[in-house]
Short mmCIF file of C-alpha atoms and ligand atoms in Angstrom, two decimals:
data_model
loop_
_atom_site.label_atom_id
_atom_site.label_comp_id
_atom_site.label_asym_id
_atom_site.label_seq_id
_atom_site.Cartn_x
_atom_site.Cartn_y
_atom_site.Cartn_z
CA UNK A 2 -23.20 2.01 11.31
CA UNK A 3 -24.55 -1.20 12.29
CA UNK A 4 -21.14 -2.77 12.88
CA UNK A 5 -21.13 -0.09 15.55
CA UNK A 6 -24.86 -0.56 16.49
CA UNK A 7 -23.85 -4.37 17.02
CA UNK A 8 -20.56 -4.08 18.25
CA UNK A 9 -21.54 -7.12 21.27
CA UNK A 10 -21.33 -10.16 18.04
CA UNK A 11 -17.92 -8.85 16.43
CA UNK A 12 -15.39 -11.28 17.20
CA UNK A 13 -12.64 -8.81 17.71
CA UNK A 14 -14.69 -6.35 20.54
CA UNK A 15 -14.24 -9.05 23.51
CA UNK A 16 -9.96 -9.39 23.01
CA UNK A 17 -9.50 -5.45 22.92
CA UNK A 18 -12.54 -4.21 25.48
CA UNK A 19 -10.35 -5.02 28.55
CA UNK A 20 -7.25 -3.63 27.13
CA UNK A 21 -9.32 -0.28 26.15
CA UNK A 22 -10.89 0.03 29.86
CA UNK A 23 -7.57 -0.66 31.47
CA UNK A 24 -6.11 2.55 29.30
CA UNK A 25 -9.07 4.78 29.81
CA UNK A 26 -8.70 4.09 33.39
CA UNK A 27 -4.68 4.28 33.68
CA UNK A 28 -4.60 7.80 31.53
CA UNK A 29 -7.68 9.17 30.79
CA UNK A 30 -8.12 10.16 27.20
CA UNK A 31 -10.43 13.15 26.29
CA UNK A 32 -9.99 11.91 22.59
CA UNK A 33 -9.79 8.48 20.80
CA UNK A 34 -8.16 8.20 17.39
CA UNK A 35 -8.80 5.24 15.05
CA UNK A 36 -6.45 5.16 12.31
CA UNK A 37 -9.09 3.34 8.85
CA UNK A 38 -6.82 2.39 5.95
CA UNK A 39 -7.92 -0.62 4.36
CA UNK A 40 -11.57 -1.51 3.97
CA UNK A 41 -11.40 -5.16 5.65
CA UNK A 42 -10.50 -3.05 8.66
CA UNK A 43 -13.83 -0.90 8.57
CA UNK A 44 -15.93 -3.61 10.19
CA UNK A 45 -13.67 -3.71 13.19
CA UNK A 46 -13.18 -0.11 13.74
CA UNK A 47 -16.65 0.68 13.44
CA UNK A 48 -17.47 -2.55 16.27
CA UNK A 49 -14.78 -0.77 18.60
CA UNK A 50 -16.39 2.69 17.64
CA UNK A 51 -19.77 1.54 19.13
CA UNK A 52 -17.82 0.42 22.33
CA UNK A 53 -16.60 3.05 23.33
CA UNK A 54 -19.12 5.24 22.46
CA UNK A 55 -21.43 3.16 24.64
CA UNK A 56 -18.79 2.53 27.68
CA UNK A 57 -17.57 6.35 27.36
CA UNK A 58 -19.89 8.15 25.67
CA UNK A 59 -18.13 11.48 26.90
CA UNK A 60 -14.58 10.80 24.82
CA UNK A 61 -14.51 12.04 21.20
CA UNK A 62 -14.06 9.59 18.78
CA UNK A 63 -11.82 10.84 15.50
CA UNK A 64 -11.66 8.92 12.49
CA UNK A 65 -8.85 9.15 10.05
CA UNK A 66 -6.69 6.90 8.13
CA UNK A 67 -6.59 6.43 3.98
CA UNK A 68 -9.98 4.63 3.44
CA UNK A 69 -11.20 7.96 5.42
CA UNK A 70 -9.79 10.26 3.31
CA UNK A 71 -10.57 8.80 0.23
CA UNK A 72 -14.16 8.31 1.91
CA UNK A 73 -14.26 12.79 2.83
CA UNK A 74 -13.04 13.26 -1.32
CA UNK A 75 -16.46 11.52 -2.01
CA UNK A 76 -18.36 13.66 0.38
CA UNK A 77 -16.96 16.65 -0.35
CA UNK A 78 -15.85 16.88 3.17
CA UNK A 79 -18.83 15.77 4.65
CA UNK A 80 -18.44 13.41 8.04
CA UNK A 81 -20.96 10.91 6.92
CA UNK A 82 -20.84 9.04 10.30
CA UNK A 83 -22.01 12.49 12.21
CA UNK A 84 -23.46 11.22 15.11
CA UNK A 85 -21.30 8.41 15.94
CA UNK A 86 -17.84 9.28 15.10
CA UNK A 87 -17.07 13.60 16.13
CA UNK A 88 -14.61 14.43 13.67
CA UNK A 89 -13.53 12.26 10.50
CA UNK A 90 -9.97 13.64 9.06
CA UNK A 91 -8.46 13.79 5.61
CA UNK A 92 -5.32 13.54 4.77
CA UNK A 93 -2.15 13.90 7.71
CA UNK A 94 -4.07 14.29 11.31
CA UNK A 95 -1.16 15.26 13.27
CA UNK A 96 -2.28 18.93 13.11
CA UNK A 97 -5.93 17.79 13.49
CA UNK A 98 -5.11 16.19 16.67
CA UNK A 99 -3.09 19.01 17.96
CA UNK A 100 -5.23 21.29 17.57
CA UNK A 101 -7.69 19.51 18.89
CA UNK A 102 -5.36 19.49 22.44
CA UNK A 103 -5.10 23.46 22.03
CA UNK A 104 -1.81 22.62 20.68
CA UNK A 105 -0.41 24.72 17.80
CA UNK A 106 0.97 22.81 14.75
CA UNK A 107 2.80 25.66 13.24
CA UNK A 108 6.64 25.04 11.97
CA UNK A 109 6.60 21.18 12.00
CA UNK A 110 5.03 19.94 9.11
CA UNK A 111 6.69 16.67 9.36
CA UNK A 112 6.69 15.58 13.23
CA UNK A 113 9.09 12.45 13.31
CA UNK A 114 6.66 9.51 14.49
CA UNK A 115 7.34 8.26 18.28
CA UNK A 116 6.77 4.23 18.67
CA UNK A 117 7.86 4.11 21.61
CA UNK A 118 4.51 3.49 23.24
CA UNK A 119 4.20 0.32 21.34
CA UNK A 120 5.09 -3.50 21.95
CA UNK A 121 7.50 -3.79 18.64
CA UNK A 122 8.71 -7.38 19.76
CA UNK A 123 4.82 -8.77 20.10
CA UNK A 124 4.97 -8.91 16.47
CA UNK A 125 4.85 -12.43 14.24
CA UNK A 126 8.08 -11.28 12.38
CA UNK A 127 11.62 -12.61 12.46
CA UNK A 128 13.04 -9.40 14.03
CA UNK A 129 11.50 -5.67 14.32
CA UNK A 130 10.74 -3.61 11.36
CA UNK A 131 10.57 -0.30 11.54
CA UNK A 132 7.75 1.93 9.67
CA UNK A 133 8.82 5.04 8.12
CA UNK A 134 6.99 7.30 5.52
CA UNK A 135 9.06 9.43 3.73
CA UNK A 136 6.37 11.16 1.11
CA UNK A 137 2.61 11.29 1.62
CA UNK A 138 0.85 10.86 -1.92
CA UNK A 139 2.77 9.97 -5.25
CA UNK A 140 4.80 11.98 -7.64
CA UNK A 141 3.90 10.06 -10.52
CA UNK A 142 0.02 10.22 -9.64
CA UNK A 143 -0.61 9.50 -13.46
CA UNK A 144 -1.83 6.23 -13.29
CA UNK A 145 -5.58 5.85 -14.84
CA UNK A 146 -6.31 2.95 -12.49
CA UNK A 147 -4.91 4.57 -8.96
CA UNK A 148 -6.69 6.40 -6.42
CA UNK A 149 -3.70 8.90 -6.38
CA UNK A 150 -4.83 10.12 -9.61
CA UNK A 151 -8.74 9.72 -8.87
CA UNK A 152 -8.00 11.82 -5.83
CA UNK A 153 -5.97 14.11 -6.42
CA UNK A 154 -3.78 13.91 -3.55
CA UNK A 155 -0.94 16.03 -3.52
CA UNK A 156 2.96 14.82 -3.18
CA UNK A 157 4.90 16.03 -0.11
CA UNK A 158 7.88 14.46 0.71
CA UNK A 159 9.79 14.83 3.80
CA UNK A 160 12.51 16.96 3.50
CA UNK A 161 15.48 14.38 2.59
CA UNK A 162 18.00 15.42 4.99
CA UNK A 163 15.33 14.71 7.83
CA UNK A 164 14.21 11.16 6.57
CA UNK A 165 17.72 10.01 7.35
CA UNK A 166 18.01 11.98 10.99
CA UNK A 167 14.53 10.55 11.67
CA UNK A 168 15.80 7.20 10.77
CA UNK A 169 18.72 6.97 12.59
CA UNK A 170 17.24 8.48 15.73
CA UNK A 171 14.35 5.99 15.37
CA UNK A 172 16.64 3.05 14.88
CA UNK A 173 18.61 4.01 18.12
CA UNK A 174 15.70 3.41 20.66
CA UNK A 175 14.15 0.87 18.01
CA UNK A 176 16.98 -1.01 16.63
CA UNK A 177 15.20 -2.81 13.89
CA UNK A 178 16.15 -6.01 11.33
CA UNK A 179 14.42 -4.00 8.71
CA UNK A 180 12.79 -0.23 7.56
CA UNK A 181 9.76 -0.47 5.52
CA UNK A 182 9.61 2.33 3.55
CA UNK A 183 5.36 3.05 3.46
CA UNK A 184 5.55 5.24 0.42
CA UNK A 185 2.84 4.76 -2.55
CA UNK A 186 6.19 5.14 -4.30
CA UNK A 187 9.84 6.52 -3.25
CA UNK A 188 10.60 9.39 -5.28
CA UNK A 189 13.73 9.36 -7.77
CA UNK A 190 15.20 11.56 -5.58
CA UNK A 191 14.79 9.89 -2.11
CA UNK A 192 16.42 6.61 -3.94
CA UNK A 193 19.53 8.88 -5.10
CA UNK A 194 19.61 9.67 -1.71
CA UNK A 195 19.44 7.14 0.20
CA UNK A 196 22.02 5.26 -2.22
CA UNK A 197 24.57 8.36 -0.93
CA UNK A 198 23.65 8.15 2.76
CA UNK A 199 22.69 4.68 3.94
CA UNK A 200 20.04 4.72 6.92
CA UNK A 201 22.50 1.95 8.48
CA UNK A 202 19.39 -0.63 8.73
CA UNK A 203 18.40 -2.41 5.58
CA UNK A 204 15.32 -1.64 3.93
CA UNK A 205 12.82 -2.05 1.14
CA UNK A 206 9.96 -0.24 -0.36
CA UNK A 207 7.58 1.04 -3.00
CA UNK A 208 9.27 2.35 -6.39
CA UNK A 209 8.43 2.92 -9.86
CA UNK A 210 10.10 1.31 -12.46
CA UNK A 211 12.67 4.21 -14.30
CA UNK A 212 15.92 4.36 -16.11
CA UNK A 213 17.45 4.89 -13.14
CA UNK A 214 17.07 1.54 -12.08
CA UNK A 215 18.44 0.24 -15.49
CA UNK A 216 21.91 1.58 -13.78
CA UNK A 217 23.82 -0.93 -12.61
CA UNK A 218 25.95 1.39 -10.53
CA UNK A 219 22.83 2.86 -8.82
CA UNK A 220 21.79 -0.18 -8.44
CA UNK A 221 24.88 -1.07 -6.41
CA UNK A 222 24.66 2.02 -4.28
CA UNK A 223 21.37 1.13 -3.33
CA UNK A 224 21.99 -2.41 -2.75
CA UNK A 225 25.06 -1.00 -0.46
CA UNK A 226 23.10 1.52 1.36
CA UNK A 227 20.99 -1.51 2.88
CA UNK A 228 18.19 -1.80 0.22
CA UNK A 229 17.15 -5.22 0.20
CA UNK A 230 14.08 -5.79 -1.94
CA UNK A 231 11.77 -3.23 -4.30
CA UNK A 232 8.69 -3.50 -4.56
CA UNK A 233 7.91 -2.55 -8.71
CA UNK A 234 4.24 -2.11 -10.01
CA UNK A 235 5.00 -3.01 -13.49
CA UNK A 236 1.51 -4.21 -13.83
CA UNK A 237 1.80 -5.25 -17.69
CA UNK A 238 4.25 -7.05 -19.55
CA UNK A 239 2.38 -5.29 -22.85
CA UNK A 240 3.50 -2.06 -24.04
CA UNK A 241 -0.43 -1.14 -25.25
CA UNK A 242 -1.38 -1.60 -22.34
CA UNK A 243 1.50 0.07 -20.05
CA UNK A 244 0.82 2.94 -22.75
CA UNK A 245 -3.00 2.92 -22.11
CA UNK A 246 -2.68 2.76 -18.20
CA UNK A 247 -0.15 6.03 -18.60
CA UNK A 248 2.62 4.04 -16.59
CA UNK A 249 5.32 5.81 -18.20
CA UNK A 250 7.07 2.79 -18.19
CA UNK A 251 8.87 1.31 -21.12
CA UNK A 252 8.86 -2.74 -21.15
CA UNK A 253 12.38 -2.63 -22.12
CA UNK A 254 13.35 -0.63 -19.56
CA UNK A 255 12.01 -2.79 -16.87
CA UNK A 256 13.93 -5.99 -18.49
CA UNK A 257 17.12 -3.47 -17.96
CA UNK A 258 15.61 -2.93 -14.27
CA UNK A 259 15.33 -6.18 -13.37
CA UNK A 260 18.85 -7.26 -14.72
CA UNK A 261 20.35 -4.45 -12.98
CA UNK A 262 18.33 -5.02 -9.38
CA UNK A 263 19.21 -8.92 -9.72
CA UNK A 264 22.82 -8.37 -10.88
CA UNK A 265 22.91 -5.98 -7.29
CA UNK A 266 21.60 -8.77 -5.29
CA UNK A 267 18.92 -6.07 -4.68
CA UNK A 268 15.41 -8.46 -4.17
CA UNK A 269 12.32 -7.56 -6.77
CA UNK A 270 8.60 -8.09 -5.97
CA UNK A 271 7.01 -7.54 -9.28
CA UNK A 272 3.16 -6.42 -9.07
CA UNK A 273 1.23 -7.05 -12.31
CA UNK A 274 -2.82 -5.93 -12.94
CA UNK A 275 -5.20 -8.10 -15.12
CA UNK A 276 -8.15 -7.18 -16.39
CA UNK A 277 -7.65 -3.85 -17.24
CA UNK A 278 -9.53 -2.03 -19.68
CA UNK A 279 -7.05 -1.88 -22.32
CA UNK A 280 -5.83 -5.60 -21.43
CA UNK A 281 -7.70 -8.73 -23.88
CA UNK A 282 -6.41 -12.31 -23.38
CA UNK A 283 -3.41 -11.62 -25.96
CA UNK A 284 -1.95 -8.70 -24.00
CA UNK A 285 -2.17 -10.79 -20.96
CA UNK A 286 -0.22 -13.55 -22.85
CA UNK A 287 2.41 -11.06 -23.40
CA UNK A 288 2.66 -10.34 -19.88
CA UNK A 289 3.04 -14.21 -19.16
CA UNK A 290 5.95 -14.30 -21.98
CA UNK A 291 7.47 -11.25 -20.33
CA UNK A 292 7.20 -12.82 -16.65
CA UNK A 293 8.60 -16.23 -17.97
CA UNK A 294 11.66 -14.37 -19.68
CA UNK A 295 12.47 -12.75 -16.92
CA UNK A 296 11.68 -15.53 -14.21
CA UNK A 297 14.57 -15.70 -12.95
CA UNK A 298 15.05 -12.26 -11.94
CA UNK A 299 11.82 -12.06 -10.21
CA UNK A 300 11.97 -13.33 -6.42
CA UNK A 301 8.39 -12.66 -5.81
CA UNK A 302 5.24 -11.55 -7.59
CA UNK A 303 1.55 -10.32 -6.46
CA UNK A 304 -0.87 -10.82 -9.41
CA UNK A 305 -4.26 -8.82 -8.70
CA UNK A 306 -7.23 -8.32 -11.09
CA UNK A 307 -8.08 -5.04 -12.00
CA UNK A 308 -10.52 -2.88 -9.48
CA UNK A 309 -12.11 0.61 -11.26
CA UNK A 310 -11.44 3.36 -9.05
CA UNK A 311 -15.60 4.55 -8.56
CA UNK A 312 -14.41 8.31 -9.04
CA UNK A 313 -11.82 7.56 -11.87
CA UNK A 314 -11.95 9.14 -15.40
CA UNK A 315 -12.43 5.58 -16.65
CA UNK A 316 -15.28 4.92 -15.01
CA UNK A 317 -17.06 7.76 -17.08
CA UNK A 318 -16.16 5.93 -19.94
CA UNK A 319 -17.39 2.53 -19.36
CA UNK A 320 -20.37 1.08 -18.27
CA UNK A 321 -20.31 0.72 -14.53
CA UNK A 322 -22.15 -1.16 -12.04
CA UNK A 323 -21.44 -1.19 -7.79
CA UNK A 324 -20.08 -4.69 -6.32
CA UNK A 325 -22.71 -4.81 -3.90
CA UNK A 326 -25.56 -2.63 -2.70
CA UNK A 327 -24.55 0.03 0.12
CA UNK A 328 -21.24 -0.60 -0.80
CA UNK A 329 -18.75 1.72 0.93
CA UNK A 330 -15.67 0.33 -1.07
CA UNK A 331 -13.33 2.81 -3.44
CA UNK A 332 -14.14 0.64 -6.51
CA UNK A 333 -16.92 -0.44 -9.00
CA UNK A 334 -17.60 -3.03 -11.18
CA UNK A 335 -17.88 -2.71 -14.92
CA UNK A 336 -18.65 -4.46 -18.33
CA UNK A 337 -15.47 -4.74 -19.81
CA UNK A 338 -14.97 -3.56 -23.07
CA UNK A 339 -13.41 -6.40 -24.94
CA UNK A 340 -14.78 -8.88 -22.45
CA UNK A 341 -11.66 -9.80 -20.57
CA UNK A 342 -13.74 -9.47 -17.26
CA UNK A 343 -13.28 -11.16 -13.63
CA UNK A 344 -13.91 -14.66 -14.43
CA UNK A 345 -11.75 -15.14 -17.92
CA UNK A 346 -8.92 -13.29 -16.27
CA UNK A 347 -9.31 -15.40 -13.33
CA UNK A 348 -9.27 -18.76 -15.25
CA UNK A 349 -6.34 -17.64 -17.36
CA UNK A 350 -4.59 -16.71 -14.12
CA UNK A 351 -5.34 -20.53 -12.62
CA UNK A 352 -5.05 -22.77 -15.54
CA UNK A 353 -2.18 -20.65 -17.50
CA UNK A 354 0.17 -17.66 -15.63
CA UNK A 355 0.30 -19.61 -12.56
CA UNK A 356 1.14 -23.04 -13.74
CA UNK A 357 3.59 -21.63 -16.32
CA UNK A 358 6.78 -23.95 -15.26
CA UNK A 359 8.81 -20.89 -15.30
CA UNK A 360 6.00 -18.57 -13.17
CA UNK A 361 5.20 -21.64 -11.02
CA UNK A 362 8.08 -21.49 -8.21
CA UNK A 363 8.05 -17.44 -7.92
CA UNK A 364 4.12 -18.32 -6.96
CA UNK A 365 5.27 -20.96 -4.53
CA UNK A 366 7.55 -18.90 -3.27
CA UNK A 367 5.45 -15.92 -1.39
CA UNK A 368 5.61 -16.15 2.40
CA UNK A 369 2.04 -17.35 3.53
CA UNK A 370 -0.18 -14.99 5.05
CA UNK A 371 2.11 -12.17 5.32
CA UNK A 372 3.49 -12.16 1.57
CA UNK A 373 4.70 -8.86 1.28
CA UNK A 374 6.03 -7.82 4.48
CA UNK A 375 7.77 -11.14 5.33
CA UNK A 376 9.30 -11.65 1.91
CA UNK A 377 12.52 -9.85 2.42
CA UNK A 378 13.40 -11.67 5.76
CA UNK A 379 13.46 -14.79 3.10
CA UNK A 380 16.31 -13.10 0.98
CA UNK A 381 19.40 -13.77 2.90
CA UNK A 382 20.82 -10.32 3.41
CA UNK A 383 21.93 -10.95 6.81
S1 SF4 B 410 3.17 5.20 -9.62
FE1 SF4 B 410 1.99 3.87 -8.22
S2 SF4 B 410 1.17 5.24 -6.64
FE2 SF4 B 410 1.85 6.52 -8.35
S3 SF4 B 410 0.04 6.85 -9.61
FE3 SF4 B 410 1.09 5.06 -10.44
S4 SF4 B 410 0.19 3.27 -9.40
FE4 SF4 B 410 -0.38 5.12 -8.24
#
């Protein structure tokens, strides 16, 4: 509220007020829609909230995104920005928004997105990738430390059959280097799929590790239907732990995963969690033996320590304390149980996992700044 109040000292107001009045004055909007995923975006938003409220106080302001959905589960609903922002949205806002345009949303659950009002070359990216979600929430949603669990979310996936005509008829007008695929995690199903009926563009995404993956022939299917690179949340390296966290994961079925991606030419970035409740620094070890075995099937890795979900079961378990006061985040601190908290997990990542000599060059290796999203233009599947 007082990003908005002070919206004049935010650094990012002064580049994007000009573009915003020339937009308002070239089509006036009745309604402006800010789209609030991640909370190092809040700050921002609310800054450009607070302009336009003050430059146009008569166009509604709507407020959706992830971070506001997960904010409305806490509320019950609740816009807890009434006053400044008219209407916060959970979950999809494409029916929201019609609606709010007198439009009726009925028989097209899944509109197919429309880019073509943005600049797609004025990106800092070797060529254009194109966005695509193909499921909102997860089917897994098991997970003790994910918000998909904590929230409750429910899994809808877009009719398979229409991810690929969306695709192609995005592609056309588009015609992208790459497809990110945005899911928290593409369904069994979607990866069958898509390793039947390539998109034509490569691609990568979000997946769980499964026995599927172990298959070396689905594994070449995939890699021949354009898939590129996976991103795996394997998280542990410990079965205990994998066990505790309800991963459904087996550790030797994501050695037979990785062999199988690697032996495809299929790229792997492997995401691993520290800190966890049911993590001490000998589980942790076994995670660095794990990573070093398998080094040289790994092309990229994103090591994070552990955040608590604030709503999750765990957090009734353990003792909890917030990260800061007025804190607006998803996630809480806590004591941890075996004391394996922030700071030893954060030395053993610097002085040990990273330094390992066989961990080392996967480290080096990230893309800077972009990690992630530039890491399969690095793979040579041109
Ligand atoms: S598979 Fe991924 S998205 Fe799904 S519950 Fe687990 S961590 Fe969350």
């Amino acid at each position: 509220m007082r990003a908005a109040r002070e919206y004049r000292s935010n650094p990012f107001v002064p580049g994007l007020a000009g573009r915003i009045e020339a937009l308002v004055e070239e089509t006036p909007p009745d309604a402006v829609g800010l789209s609030l995923n991640y909370l190092s975006q809040a700050l921002g938003a609310f800054a450009l909230i607070g302009f336009i409220r003050d430059r146009f106080p008569r166009i509604a302001v709507v407020l959706g995104g992830g971070l506001v959905t997960s904010w409305l589960g806490r509320t019950g609903g609740r816009n807890p920005f009434a006053g400044l922002v008219d209407h916060c949205v959970a979950g999809p806002g494409e029916g929201f928004l019609l609606g709010l345009a007198g439009v009726s949303a009925d028989g097209e659950p899944f509109a197919r997105p429309d880019y073509s009002g943005f600049p797609a070359g004025g990106y800092l990216s070797p060529g254009p990738v194109l966005p695509y979600s193909a499921s909102s929430g997860c089917h897994w949603r098991r997970c003790t430390f994910c918000p998909e669990r904590a929230e409750g979310q429910c899994f809808r996936p877009v009719p398979e059959e229409q991810v690929l005509s969306d695709l192609r008829a995005l592609a056309s007008g588009m015609r992208p280097s790459l497809i990110h695929f945005l899911d928290s995690t593409m369904s069994p199903r979607l990866l069958e799929h898509l390793a039947r009926r390539s998109p034509g563009v490569p691609w990568y995404g979000f997946t769980r590790v499964s026995p599927l993956l172990g298959d070396k022939d689905f594994c070449h299917a995939l890699r021949a239907s354009g898939c590129v690179m996976l991103k795996l949340g394997l998280e542990s390296g410990d079965q205990g732990v994998l066990d505790a966290l309800e991963k459904g994961i087996q550790v030797d079925e994501a050695s037979r995963a990785l062999r199988a991606l690697n032996g495809a030419g299929i790229g792997t970035y492997v995401y691993l969690l520290f800190g966890t409740p049911a993590e001490n620094a000998e589980s942790a070890r076994r995670t660095l033996a794990f990573t070093a075995e398998h080094g040289g099937l790994i092309d990229y890795l994103n090591l994070a320590v552990f955040n608590l979900p604030a709503d999750s079961e765990e957090a009734g378990r353990l003792k909890i304390r917030p990260f800061y006061e007025g804190d607006l985040s998803l996630y809480a601190d806590f004591e941890h149980p075996g004391n394996w908290g922030r700071r030893p997990v954060r030395d053993f990542l610097d002085r040990e996992f990273r330094r390992h000599p066989a961990i080392a060059p996967i480290v080096r290796r990230q893309p800077p700044f972009f990690t992630s999203n530039h890491a399969p233009f690095f793979l040579n599947f041109c």
